Short mmCIF file of C-alpha atoms in Angstrom, two decimals:
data_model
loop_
_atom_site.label_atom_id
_atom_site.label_comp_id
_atom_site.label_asym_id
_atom_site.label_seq_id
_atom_site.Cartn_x
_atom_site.Cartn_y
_atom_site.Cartn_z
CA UNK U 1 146.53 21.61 49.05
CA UNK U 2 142.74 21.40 49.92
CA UNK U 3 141.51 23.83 52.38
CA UNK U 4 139.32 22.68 55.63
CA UNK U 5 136.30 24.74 54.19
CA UNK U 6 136.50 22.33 50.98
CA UNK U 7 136.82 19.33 52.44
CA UNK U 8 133.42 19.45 54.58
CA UNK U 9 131.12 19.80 51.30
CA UNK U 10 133.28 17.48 49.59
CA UNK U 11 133.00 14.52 51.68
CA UNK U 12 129.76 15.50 52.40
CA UNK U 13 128.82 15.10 48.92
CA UNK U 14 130.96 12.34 48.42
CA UNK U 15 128.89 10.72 51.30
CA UNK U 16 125.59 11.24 49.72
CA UNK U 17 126.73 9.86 46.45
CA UNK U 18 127.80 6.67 48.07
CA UNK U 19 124.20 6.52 49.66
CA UNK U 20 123.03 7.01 46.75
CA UNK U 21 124.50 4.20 44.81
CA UNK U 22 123.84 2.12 47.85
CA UNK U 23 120.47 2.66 47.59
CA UNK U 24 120.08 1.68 44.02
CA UNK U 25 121.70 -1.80 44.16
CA UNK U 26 119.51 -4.75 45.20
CA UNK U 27 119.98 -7.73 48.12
CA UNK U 28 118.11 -10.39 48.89
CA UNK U 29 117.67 -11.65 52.47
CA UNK U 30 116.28 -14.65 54.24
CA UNK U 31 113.97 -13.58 56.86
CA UNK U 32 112.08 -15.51 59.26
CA UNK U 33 109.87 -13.39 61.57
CA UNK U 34 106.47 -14.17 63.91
CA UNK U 35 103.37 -13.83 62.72
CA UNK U 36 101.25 -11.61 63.38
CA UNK U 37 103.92 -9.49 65.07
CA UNK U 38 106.05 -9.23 62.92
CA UNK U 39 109.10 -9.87 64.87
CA UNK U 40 112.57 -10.71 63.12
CA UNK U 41 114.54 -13.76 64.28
CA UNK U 42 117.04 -14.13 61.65
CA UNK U 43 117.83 -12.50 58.55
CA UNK U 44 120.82 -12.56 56.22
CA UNK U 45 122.15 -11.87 52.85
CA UNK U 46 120.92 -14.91 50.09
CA UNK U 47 122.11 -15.39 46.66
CA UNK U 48 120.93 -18.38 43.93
CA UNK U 49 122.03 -21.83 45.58
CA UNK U 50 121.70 -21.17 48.76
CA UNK U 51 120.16 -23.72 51.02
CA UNK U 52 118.70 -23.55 54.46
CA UNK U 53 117.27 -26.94 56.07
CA UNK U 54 113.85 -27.34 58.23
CA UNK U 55 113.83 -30.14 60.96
CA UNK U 56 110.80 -30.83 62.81
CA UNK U 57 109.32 -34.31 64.63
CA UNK U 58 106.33 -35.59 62.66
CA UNK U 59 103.42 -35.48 64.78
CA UNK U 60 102.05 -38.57 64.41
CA UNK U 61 105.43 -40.83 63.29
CA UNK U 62 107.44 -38.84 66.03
CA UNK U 63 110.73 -39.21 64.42
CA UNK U 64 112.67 -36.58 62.52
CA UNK U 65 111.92 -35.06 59.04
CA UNK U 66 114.33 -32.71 56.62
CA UNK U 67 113.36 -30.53 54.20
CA UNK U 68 115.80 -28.91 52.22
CA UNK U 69 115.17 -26.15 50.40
CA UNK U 70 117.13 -24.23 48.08
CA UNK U 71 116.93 -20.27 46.45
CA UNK U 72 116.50 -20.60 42.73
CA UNK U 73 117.91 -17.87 40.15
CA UNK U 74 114.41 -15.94 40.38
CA UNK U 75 115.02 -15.88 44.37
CA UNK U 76 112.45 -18.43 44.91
CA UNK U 77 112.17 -20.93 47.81
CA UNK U 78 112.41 -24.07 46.26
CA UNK U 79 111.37 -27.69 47.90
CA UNK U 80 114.83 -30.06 46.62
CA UNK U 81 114.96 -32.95 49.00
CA UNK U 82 112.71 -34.57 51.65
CA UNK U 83 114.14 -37.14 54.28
CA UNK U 84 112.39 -39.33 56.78
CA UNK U 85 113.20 -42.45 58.88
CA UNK U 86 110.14 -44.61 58.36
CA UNK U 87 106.51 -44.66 56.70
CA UNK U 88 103.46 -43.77 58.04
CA UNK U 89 100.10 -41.78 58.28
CA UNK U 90 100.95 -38.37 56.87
CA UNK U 91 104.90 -39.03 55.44
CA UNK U 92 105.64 -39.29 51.89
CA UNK U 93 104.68 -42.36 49.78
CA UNK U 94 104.84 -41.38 46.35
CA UNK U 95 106.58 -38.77 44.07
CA UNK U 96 105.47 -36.57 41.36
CA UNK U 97 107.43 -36.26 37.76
CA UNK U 98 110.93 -36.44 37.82
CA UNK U 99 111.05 -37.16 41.47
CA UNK U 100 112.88 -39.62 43.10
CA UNK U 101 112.13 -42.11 45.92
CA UNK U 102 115.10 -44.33 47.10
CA UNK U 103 116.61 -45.59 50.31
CA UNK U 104 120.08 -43.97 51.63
CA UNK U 105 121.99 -43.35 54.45
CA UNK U 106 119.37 -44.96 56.57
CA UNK U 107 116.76 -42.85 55.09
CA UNK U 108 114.16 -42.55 52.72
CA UNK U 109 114.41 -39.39 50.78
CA UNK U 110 112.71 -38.02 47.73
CA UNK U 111 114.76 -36.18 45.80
CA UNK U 112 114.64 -34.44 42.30
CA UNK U 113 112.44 -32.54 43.48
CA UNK U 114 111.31 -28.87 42.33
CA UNK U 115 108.44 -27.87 44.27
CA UNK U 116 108.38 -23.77 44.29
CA UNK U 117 106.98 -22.52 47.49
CA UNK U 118 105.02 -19.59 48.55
CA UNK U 119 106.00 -16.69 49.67
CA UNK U 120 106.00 -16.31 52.40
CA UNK U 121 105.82 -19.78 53.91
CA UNK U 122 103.78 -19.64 57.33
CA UNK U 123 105.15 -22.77 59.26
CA UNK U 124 103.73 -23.87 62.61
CA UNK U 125 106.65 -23.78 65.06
CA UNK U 126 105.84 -26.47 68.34
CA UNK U 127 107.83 -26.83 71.26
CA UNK U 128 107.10 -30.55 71.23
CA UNK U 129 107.63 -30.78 66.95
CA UNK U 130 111.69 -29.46 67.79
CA UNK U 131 111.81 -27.51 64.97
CA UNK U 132 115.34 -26.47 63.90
CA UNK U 133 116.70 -23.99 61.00
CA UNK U 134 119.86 -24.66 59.53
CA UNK U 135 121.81 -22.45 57.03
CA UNK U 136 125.31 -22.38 56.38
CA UNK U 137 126.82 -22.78 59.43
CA UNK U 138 124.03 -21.65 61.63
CA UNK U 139 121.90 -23.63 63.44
CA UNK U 140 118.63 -22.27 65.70
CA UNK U 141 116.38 -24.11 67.43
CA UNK U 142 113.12 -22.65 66.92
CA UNK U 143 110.94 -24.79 69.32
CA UNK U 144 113.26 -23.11 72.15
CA UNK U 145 113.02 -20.14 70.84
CA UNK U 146 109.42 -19.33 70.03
CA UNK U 147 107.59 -22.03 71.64
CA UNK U 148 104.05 -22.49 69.96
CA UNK U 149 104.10 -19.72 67.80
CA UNK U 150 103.35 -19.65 63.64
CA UNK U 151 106.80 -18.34 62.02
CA UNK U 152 107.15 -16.61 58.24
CA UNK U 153 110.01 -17.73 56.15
CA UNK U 154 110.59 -15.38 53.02
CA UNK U 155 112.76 -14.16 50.38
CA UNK U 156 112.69 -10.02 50.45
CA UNK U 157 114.50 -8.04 48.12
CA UNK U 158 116.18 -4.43 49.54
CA UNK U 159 118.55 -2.69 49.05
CA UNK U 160 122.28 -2.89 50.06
CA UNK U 161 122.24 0.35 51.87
CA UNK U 162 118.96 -0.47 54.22
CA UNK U 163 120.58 -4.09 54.82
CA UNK U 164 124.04 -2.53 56.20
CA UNK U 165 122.12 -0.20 58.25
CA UNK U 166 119.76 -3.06 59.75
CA UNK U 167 117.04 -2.29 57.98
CA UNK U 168 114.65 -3.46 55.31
CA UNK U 169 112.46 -1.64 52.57
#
């Protein structure tokens, strides 16, 4: 049997080993903060085919568009899928390669797509535009809460250690 003044340095070391390997093995996280501030809204965990949804009101159509984006193998944000309710100044009209343009479910999408994104993307948030985030089962309404405020959306990699402790590299 193990006596008390072993089992301090023990665990203690067993502790720091843990860390240790926690600190060495790599997440990736969806964060969408304000800019310039910096502040964090939302982040969680991401892995390859993931998808997350933007809805916003076009400003000049005024009726809803979705983009749907997906996180490729490299951890990319990836434009998959547009959808819009009518035509007009400033929607799609045409597609580009092996995109799609078709008519379903009351919509027109384009789909096939494979437009890689920056990161991060800066995206205007507008309390008239009711911009909404989906992904997975979550659903915020940005408009509400930021108002008129310019949002980034970006992929960071950390590591699994910082992310259960609430933090980021």
């Amino acid at each position: 049997m193990l006596k008390n003044k072993y089992i301090t340095p023990v665990g203690l070391i067993i502790a720091i080993i843990i860390i240790i390997i926690l600190s060495f093995l790599p997440i990736y996280t969806l964060e969408l903060k304000s800019f310039p501030d910096g502040k964090l809204y939302f982040m969680h965990k991401v892995q390859p085919g993931d998808k997350f949804i933007l809805k916003y009101t076009h400003s000049v159509a005024l009726t809803p568009v979705w983009e749907i984006f997906i996180i490729d193998k490299d951890y990319q944000i990836v434009l998959i899928e547009t959808n819009f309710l009518d035509h007009g100044a400033g929607l799609p009209y045409t597609t580009f390669e092996n995109e799609i343009f078709m008519e379903e479910e009351g919509r027109f999408k384009i789909k096939n797509m494979h437009r890689i994104m920056p990161n991060p993307i800066y995206y205007r948030i507008g309390a008239v535009r009711e911009n909404v985030f989906y992904f997975k089962d979550e659903e915020i309404n940005l408009s509400s809460l930021l108002g008129d405020r310019l949002l980034t959306l970006e992929v960071n990699k950390n590591n699994l250690f910082n992310y259960l402790i609430g933090g980021s590299l």
